Amino acid sequence: MPARLGAHADRIGEVRDLLTVRGRREQQRFAFEGATLLDEALRSGVAIESIYATEASYEASPAIGALERDGTQIYLVDDRTAAKISDLQTPTGIVAVAPIVLRPAQDLFETPGLVLILADLNDPGNAGTLLRSAEAFGATAAVFGRFGVDPHHPKVVRGSMGAAFRLRLCVAEAPAVSAAARARGALLWGLDASGEPLQHQHFPERAGLVVGHERRGLGAWGDVCARRLAIQMRGSGESLNAAVAGSIALYAASLTTE
């Protein structure tokens, strides 16, 4: 039978801390919520450590029942406590906790394919969308710049619609990624409005696509890019949202990889 926890239980405080970057780094765990993401996590082989659910959600979720039978610890919480560990205005009533798994930079280009590199992007919505696009268009991994948004931020995980569970994820700085690329003969190409037309390029077998910061562009990551590519636009707009630009480039790369 699941254990019942009140709002002031130590475990609730620990789960609440997972809403912060510091809490996730200290515990090396992250939390995500909702039946849809839980199903995606299970389908992706994520090791669920524990579940915190309202009684109504517990009774309605086949996935929670299956986890309980397999030995996962289930905790029942009331609506007030569920709100305390949620980052949503309307909590779903299901919060799952799982270990953080990150890959070292040196492993990024071990297999052929395209690696998405987020050059210190700050917006979690953009990052989540880009993970979703990266998976859709065949990228093998995604790098988060160390000074940008955390890959396990709740909005990143939610926006990725399960891609965060399946892509190889890495947090690194530009020199480490550049060294890993050189070791495997991979090229890093950055998106930049002043670059060469994207539609005329053929991506190499091993490559990294660098998507710049929402306002500062490539920044320090520009120094490690062998080439800069631009998305040509017919309209009068000066630029595209980072998630839109990156998604277009990921699609183009999937069509032109050598």
Short mmCIF file of C-alpha atoms in Angstrom, two decimals:
data_model
loop_
_atom_site.label_atom_id
_atom_site.label_comp_id
_atom_site.label_asym_id
_atom_site.label_seq_id
_atom_site.Cartn_x
_atom_site.Cartn_y
_atom_site.Cartn_z
CA MET A 1 0.00 0.00 0.00
CA PRO A 2 1.24 3.53 -0.72
CA ALA A 3 2.39 5.69 2.19
CA ARG A 4 0.61 8.95 2.97
CA LEU A 5 2.62 12.15 3.31
CA GLY A 6 1.64 15.55 4.68
CA ALA A 7 2.75 18.92 3.34
CA HIS A 8 5.54 19.23 5.92
CA ALA A 9 7.15 15.82 5.43
CA ASP A 10 10.89 15.87 4.71
CA ARG A 11 10.36 14.02 1.43
CA ILE A 12 8.00 16.72 0.23
CA GLY A 13 10.65 19.33 0.91
CA GLU A 14 13.17 17.31 -1.09
CA VAL A 15 10.80 17.00 -4.05
CA ARG A 16 9.98 20.70 -3.90
CA ASP A 17 13.72 21.44 -4.06
CA LEU A 18 13.80 19.64 -7.42
CA LEU A 19 11.96 22.64 -8.88
CA THR A 20 15.27 24.55 -8.55
CA VAL A 21 18.57 24.12 -10.40
CA ARG A 22 20.43 23.90 -7.11
CA GLY A 23 18.15 21.18 -5.78
CA ARG A 24 18.51 19.10 -8.93
CA ARG A 25 22.29 19.41 -8.93
CA GLU A 26 22.61 18.53 -5.26
CA GLN A 27 20.30 15.52 -5.46
CA GLN A 28 21.18 14.49 -9.03
CA ARG A 29 17.49 13.88 -9.57
CA PHE A 30 14.69 15.68 -11.37
CA ALA A 31 10.90 15.73 -11.16
CA PHE A 32 8.27 15.80 -13.87
CA GLU A 33 4.52 15.63 -13.69
CA GLY A 34 1.44 14.37 -15.42
CA ALA A 35 0.13 11.07 -16.76
CA THR A 36 1.31 11.79 -20.31
CA LEU A 37 4.93 12.41 -19.34
CA LEU A 38 4.88 9.43 -17.01
CA ASP A 39 3.78 7.20 -19.88
CA GLU A 40 6.54 8.68 -22.09
CA ALA A 41 9.13 8.09 -19.38
CA LEU A 42 8.12 4.46 -18.95
CA ARG A 43 8.10 3.92 -22.72
CA SER A 44 11.60 5.40 -22.85
CA GLY A 45 13.03 3.21 -20.10
CA VAL A 46 13.48 5.96 -17.50
CA ALA A 47 14.14 4.58 -14.01
CA ILE A 48 11.36 6.04 -11.85
CA GLU A 49 12.49 6.28 -8.22
CA SER A 50 9.21 7.40 -6.66
CA ILE A 51 5.74 8.77 -7.40
CA TYR A 52 3.76 11.40 -5.48
CA ALA A 53 0.08 11.29 -6.38
CA THR A 54 -3.28 12.42 -5.16
CA GLU A 55 -5.68 9.63 -4.32
CA ALA A 56 -7.81 10.35 -7.40
CA SER A 57 -4.76 10.21 -9.71
CA TYR A 58 -3.47 7.06 -8.02
CA GLU A 59 -6.75 5.25 -8.58
CA ALA A 60 -7.07 6.45 -12.18
CA SER A 61 -3.54 5.69 -13.41
CA PRO A 62 -2.69 2.20 -14.69
CA ALA A 63 0.96 3.27 -14.96
CA ILE A 64 1.19 4.05 -11.25
CA GLY A 65 -0.37 0.69 -10.43
CA ALA A 66 2.18 -1.09 -12.61
CA LEU A 67 5.06 0.78 -11.00
CA GLU A 68 3.77 -0.07 -7.53
CA ARG A 69 3.62 -3.77 -8.40
CA ASP A 70 7.22 -3.56 -9.60
CA GLY A 71 8.33 -2.12 -6.26
CA THR A 72 8.46 1.63 -6.95
CA GLN A 73 7.62 3.65 -3.85
CA ILE A 74 4.28 5.44 -4.19
CA TYR A 75 3.30 8.28 -1.87
CA LEU A 76 -0.23 9.63 -1.54
CA VAL A 77 -0.60 13.38 -1.01
CA ASP A 78 -3.57 15.71 -0.64
CA ASP A 79 -4.32 18.51 -3.11
CA ARG A 80 -2.52 21.13 -1.01
CA THR A 81 0.64 19.06 -0.92
CA ALA A 82 0.40 18.27 -4.64
CA ALA A 83 0.31 22.00 -5.34
CA LYS A 84 3.41 22.51 -3.20
CA ILE A 85 5.56 20.23 -5.38
CA SER A 86 4.12 21.38 -8.72
CA ASP A 87 5.26 24.21 -10.98
CA LEU A 88 1.86 24.36 -12.70
CA GLN A 89 -1.05 26.65 -11.87
CA THR A 90 -3.29 23.61 -12.07
CA PRO A 91 -1.33 20.61 -10.72
CA THR A 92 -1.86 17.28 -12.46
CA GLY A 93 -1.84 15.25 -9.26
CA ILE A 94 1.12 13.09 -10.38
CA VAL A 95 4.78 13.96 -9.76
CA ALA A 96 7.49 11.45 -10.65
CA VAL A 97 11.12 11.56 -9.54
CA ALA A 98 13.96 10.07 -11.60
CA PRO A 99 17.78 10.18 -11.61
CA ILE A 100 19.59 12.67 -13.83
CA VAL A 101 21.63 10.99 -16.57
CA LEU A 102 24.10 13.17 -18.49
CA ARG A 103 26.71 12.12 -21.03
CA PRO A 104 30.29 13.46 -21.07
CA ALA A 105 31.25 15.76 -23.92
CA GLN A 106 33.80 13.29 -25.29
CA ASP A 107 31.00 10.84 -26.12
CA LEU A 108 28.94 13.27 -28.20
CA PHE A 109 30.28 12.43 -31.64
CA GLU A 110 31.11 8.75 -31.11
CA THR A 111 28.43 7.77 -33.63
CA PRO A 112 27.62 9.45 -36.96
CA GLY A 113 24.80 11.96 -36.93
CA LEU A 114 23.86 15.49 -35.96
CA VAL A 115 24.23 16.88 -32.44
CA LEU A 116 22.07 19.83 -31.41
CA ILE A 117 23.99 22.42 -29.38
CA LEU A 118 22.12 25.09 -27.42
CA ALA A 119 24.55 27.97 -27.02
CA ASP A 120 23.52 29.05 -23.51
CA LEU A 121 19.83 29.49 -24.39
CA ASN A 122 17.87 30.78 -21.40
CA ASP A 123 14.26 30.18 -22.38
CA PRO A 124 13.06 26.74 -21.22
CA GLY A 125 10.18 26.76 -23.70
CA ASN A 126 12.57 27.25 -26.62
CA ALA A 127 14.87 24.55 -25.28
CA GLY A 128 12.05 22.04 -24.87
CA THR A 129 10.75 22.69 -28.38
CA LEU A 130 14.24 22.27 -29.82
CA LEU A 131 14.67 18.91 -28.09
CA ARG A 132 11.38 17.79 -29.59
CA SER A 133 12.50 18.91 -33.05
CA ALA A 134 15.93 17.35 -32.60
CA GLU A 135 14.41 13.95 -31.93
CA ALA A 136 11.90 14.33 -34.76
CA PHE A 137 14.63 15.08 -37.30
CA GLY A 138 17.09 12.42 -36.20
CA ALA A 139 19.63 14.21 -34.00
CA THR A 140 21.67 11.85 -31.86
CA ALA A 141 22.29 14.10 -28.84
CA ALA A 142 21.73 17.57 -27.41
CA VAL A 143 24.21 19.81 -25.60
CA PHE A 144 23.14 22.51 -23.16
CA GLY A 145 25.65 25.32 -22.65
CA ARG A 146 26.70 25.45 -19.00
CA PHE A 147 25.53 29.05 -18.65
CA GLY A 148 22.06 28.50 -20.10
CA VAL A 149 18.89 26.77 -18.98
CA ASP A 150 19.16 23.43 -17.18
CA PRO A 151 18.10 20.45 -19.37
CA HIS A 152 15.93 19.11 -16.54
CA HIS A 153 14.04 22.33 -15.87
CA PRO A 154 10.36 21.29 -15.59
CA LYS A 155 9.37 23.43 -18.60
CA VAL A 156 12.15 21.96 -20.73
CA VAL A 157 11.10 18.41 -19.93
CA ARG A 158 7.43 19.20 -20.46
CA GLY A 159 8.03 21.07 -23.73
CA SER A 160 10.16 18.25 -25.12
CA MET A 161 7.17 15.86 -24.98
CA GLY A 162 9.37 12.93 -24.03
CA ALA A 163 12.42 13.78 -26.16
CA ALA A 164 14.35 14.71 -23.01
CA PHE A 165 13.98 11.09 -21.90
CA ARG A 166 15.34 9.64 -25.13
CA LEU A 167 18.05 11.96 -26.44
CA ARG A 168 21.58 11.75 -25.05
CA LEU A 169 21.95 14.95 -23.02
CA CYS A 170 25.12 16.80 -22.08
CA VAL A 171 25.97 20.02 -20.22
CA ALA A 172 29.27 21.55 -21.33
CA GLU A 173 31.17 24.65 -22.37
CA ALA A 174 32.30 25.47 -25.88
CA PRO A 175 35.97 24.35 -25.57
CA ALA A 176 35.01 20.86 -24.36
CA VAL A 177 32.49 20.37 -27.17
CA SER A 178 34.97 21.70 -29.74
CA ALA A 179 37.64 19.26 -28.53
CA ALA A 180 35.18 16.35 -28.71
CA ALA A 181 34.23 17.34 -32.26
CA ARG A 182 37.86 17.58 -33.40
CA ALA A 183 38.65 14.17 -31.91
CA ARG A 184 35.98 12.57 -34.10
CA GLY A 185 36.44 14.73 -37.20
CA ALA A 186 33.09 16.45 -36.65
CA LEU A 187 32.33 20.02 -37.72
CA LEU A 188 30.41 22.59 -35.71
CA TRP A 189 28.16 24.88 -37.74
CA GLY A 190 26.38 27.81 -36.12
CA LEU A 191 23.18 29.62 -37.02
CA ASP A 192 23.89 33.29 -37.69
CA ALA A 193 21.93 35.85 -39.72
CA SER A 194 25.14 36.95 -41.46
CA GLY A 195 26.15 33.43 -42.48
CA GLU A 196 26.01 31.46 -45.72
CA PRO A 197 22.57 30.37 -46.97
CA LEU A 198 21.46 27.25 -45.11
CA GLN A 199 19.66 25.74 -48.09
CA HIS A 200 22.91 25.46 -50.07
CA GLN A 201 24.74 23.36 -47.47
CA HIS A 202 25.30 19.62 -47.16
CA PHE A 203 25.93 18.60 -43.59
CA PRO A 204 28.82 16.17 -42.99
CA GLU A 205 28.34 12.72 -41.50
CA ARG A 206 29.31 14.02 -38.05
CA ALA A 207 28.27 17.57 -37.23
CA GLY A 208 27.03 19.86 -34.50
CA LEU A 209 24.36 22.49 -35.11
CA VAL A 210 24.83 25.43 -32.75
CA VAL A 211 21.70 27.50 -32.02
CA GLY A 212 22.50 30.84 -30.41
CA HIS A 213 21.14 32.65 -27.37
CA GLU A 214 17.79 34.42 -27.83
CA ARG A 215 19.39 37.88 -27.70
CA ARG A 216 23.18 37.47 -27.69
CA GLY A 217 23.44 35.01 -30.56
CA LEU A 218 26.31 32.52 -30.68
CA GLY A 219 28.48 34.44 -28.22
CA ALA A 220 31.57 32.45 -27.18
CA TRP A 221 30.27 29.46 -29.15
CA GLY A 222 30.84 31.39 -32.38
CA ASP A 223 34.60 30.96 -31.92
CA VAL A 224 34.33 27.16 -32.24
CA CYS A 225 32.07 27.14 -35.32
CA ALA A 226 33.81 26.19 -38.56
CA ARG A 227 30.99 27.83 -40.56
CA ARG A 228 28.02 30.07 -39.93
CA LEU A 229 24.72 29.44 -41.68
CA ALA A 230 21.76 31.74 -42.21
CA ILE A 231 18.09 31.04 -42.89
CA GLN A 232 17.08 33.24 -45.79
CA MET A 233 13.70 34.95 -45.36
CA ARG A 234 11.45 36.58 -47.91
CA GLY A 235 9.54 38.75 -45.47
CA SER A 236 10.63 41.91 -43.70
CA GLY A 237 11.30 40.35 -40.29
CA GLU A 238 14.86 40.64 -39.05
CA SER A 239 15.06 37.32 -37.20
CA LEU A 240 13.26 34.19 -36.10
CA ASN A 241 12.54 32.82 -32.65
CA ALA A 242 15.40 30.51 -31.55
CA ALA A 243 13.12 27.47 -31.45
CA VAL A 244 11.73 28.17 -34.92
CA ALA A 245 15.14 28.86 -36.47
CA GLY A 246 16.69 25.80 -34.87
CA SER A 247 13.82 23.57 -35.94
CA ILE A 248 14.08 24.75 -39.54
CA ALA A 249 17.83 24.07 -39.53
CA LEU A 250 17.36 20.63 -37.97
CA TYR A 251 14.88 19.74 -40.70
CA ALA A 252 17.22 21.03 -43.41
CA ALA A 253 20.11 19.05 -41.94
CA SER A 254 18.03 15.87 -41.94
CA LEU A 255 17.55 16.24 -45.70
CA THR A 256 21.13 17.09 -46.62
CA THR A 257 23.37 15.04 -44.34
CA GLU A 258 26.08 13.34 -46.41
#
